[in-house]
CSV table of C-alpha atoms in Angstrom, one decimal:
chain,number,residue,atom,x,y,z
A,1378,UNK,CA,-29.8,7.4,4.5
A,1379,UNK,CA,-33.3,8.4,5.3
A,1380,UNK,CA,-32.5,12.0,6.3
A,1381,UNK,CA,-31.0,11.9,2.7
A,1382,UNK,CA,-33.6,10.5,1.0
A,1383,UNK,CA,-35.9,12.9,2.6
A,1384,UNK,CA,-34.3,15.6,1.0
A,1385,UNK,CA,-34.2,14.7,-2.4
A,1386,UNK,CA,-33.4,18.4,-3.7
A,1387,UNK,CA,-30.9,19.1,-1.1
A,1388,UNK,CA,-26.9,19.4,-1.5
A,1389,UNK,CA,-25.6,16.7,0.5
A,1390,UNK,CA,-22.0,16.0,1.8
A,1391,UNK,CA,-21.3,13.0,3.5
A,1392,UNK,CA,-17.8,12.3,5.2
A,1393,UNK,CA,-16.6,8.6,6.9
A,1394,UNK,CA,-13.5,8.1,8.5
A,1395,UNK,CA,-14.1,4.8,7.7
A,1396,UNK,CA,-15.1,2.1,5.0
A,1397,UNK,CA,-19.0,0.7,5.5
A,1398,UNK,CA,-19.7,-2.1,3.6
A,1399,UNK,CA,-20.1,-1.8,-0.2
A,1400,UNK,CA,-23.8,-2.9,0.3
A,1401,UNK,CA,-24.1,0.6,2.0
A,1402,UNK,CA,-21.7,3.1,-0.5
A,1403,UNK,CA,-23.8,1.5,-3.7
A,1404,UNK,CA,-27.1,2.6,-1.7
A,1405,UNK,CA,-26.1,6.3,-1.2
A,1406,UNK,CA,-27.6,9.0,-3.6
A,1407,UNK,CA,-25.3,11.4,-5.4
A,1408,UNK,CA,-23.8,13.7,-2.9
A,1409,UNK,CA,-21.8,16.7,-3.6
A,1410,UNK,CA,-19.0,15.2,-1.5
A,1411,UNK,CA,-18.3,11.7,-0.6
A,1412,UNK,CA,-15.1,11.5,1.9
A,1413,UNK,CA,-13.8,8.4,2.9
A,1414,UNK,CA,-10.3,8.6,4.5
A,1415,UNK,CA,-9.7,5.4,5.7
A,1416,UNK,CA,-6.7,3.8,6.2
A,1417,UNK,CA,-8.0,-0.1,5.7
A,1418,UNK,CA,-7.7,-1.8,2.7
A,1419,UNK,CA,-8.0,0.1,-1.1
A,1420,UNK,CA,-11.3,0.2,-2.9
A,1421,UNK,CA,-11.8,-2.0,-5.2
A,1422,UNK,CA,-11.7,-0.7,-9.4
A,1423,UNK,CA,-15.4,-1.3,-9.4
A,1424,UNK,CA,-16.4,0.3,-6.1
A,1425,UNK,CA,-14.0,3.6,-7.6
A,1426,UNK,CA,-15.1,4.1,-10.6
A,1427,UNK,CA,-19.0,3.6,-9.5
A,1428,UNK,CA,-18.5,6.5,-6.7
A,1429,UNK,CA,-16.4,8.4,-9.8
A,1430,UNK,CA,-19.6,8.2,-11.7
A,1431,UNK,CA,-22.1,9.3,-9.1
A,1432,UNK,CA,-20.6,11.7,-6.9
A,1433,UNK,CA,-18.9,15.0,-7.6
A,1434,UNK,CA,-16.3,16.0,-5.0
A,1435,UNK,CA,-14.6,12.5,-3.7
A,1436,UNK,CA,-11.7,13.1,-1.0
A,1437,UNK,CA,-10.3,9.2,-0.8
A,1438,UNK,CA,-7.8,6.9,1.1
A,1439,UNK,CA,-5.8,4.5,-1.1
A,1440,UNK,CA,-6.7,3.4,-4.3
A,1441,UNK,CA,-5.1,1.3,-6.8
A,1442,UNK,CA,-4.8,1.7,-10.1
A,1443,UNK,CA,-3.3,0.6,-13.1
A,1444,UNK,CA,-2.0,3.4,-15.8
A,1445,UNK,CA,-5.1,2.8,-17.8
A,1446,UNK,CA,-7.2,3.2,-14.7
A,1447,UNK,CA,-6.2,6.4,-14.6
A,1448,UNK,CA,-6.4,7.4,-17.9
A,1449,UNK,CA,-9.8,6.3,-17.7
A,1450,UNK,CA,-10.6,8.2,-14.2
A,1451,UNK,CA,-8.8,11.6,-16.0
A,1452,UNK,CA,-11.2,11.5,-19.4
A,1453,UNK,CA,-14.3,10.3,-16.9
A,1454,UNK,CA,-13.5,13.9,-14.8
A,1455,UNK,CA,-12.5,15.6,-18.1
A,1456,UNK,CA,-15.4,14.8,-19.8
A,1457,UNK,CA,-18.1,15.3,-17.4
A,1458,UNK,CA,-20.3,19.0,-17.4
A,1459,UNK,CA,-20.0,19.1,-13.5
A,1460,UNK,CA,-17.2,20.9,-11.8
A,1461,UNK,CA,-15.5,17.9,-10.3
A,1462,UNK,CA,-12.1,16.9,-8.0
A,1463,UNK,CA,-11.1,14.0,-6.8
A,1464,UNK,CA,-8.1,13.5,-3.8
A,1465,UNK,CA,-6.4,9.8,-3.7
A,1466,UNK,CA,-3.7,8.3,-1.8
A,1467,UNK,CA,-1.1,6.8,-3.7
A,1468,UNK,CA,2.6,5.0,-3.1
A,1469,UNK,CA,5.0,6.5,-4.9
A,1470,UNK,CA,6.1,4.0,-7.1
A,1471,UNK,CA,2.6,3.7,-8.2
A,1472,UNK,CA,2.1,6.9,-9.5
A,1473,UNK,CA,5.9,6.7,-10.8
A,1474,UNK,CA,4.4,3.9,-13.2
A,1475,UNK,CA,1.5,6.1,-14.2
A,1476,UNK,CA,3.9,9.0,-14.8
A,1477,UNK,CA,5.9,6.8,-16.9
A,1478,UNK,CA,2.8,5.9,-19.0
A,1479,UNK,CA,2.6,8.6,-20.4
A,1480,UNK,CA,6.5,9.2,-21.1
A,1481,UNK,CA,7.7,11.4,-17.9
A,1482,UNK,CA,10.5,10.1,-16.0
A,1483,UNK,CA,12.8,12.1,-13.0
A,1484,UNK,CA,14.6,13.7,-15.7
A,1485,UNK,CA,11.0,15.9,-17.8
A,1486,UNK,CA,11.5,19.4,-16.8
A,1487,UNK,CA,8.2,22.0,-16.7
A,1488,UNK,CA,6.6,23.0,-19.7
A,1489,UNK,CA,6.9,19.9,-21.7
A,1490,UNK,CA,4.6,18.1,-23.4
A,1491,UNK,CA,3.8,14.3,-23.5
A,1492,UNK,CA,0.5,14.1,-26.0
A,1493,UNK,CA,-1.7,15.6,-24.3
A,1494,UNK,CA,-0.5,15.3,-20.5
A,1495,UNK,CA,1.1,19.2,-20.0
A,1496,UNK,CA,3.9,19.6,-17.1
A,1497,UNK,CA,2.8,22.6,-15.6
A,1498,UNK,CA,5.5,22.7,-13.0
A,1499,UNK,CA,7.8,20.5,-10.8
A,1500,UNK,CA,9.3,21.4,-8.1
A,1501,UNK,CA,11.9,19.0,-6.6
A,1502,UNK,CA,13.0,20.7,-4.0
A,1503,UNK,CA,8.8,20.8,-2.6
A,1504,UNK,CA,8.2,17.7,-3.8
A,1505,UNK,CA,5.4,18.9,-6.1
A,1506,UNK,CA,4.4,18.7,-9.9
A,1507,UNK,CA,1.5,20.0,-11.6
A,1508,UNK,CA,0.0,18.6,-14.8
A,1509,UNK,CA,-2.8,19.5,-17.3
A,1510,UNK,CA,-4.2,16.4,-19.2
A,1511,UNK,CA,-7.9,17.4,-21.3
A,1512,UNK,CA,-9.6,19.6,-19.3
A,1513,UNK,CA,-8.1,18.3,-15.9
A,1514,UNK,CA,-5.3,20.0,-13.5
A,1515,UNK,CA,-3.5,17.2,-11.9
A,1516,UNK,CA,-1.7,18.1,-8.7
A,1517,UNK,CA,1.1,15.6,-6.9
A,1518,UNK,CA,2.4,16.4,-3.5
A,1519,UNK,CA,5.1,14.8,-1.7
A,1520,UNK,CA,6.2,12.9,-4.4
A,1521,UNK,CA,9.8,11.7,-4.6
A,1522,UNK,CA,11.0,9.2,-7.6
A,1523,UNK,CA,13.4,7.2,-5.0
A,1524,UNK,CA,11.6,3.5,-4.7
A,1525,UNK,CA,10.5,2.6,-1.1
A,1526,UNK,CA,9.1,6.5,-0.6
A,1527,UNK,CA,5.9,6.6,1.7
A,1528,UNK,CA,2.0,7.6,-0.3
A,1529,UNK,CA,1.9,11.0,-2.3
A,1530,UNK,CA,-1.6,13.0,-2.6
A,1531,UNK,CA,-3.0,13.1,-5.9
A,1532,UNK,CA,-5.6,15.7,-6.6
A,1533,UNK,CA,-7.6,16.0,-9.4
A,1534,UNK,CA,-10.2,18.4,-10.7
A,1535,UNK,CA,-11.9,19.4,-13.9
A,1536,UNK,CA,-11.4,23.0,-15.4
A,1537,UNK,CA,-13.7,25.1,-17.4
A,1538,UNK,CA,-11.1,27.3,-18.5
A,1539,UNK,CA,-6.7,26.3,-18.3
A,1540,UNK,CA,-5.0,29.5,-18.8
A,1541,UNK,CA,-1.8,29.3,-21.2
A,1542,UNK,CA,1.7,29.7,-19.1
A,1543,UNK,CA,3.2,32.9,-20.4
């Protein structure tokens, strides 16, 4: 923290294979990335959505989140004038529930529309769908509808410009 401090102009990354105490994330500054790939229990809503506010580049472990949760972390990213991305671990099932929020089930095919949320593409066979919602790309990877299917990756990040699928 002090060599940080010390440096208040300087681009900062910061990677932890583990979770300090919340004491500890609260006190960093904003740092370009914040990784913390730990495999102990899921941060907490508030803990998220204050690193989602202050730091631009967050690779994460599990979080959990409720389909307005991630509404709300999509229009946070969407909204702010920063390149940002955001990785998350998430249980299948879970992100089946936010899928379904929005109206896609197994069955939505690429190029459809669900308000705003865009299937970009899906790919069964790799396990993989792509999504534009606002000005964000959301990308799943192994991500199977079956219940009882191990974590997906979620990944996240805002666009300045989404071309149009020809």
């Amino acid at each position: 923290m002090e060599v940080i401090s010390s440096f208040p102009k300087s681009k900062h990354s910061l990677s932890l294979g583990y979770a300090p105490d919340t004491a500890k994330i609260l006190s960093l500054p904003p740092l370009v990335m914040l990784e913390m790939r730990h495999e102990r229990n899921p941060l907490s809503n508030d803990l998220f959505f204050h690193l989602l506010a202050v730091h631009k580049s967050l690779p994460l472990g599990k979080v959990h989140m409720t389909v307005h949760d991630f509404v709300e972390t999509l229009l946070i990213i969407s909204a702010d004038s920063r390149a940002r991305s955001l990785e998350i671990c998430s249980d299948c099932s879970t992100i089946a529930c936010w899928l379904n929020g929005f109206g896609i089930y197994k069955e939505s095919q690429t190029n459809e529309s669900f308000g705003q949320l865009e299937i970009r593409k899906i790919s069964k066979k790799e396990k993989f769908m792509c999504f534009r919602y606002r000005r964000c790309l959301i990308k799943i990877l192994d991500f199977e509808w079956e219940e009882g299917k191990k974590d997906a990756l979620l990944f996240i990040s805002k666009i300045a410009h989404i071309p149009q699928h020809k």
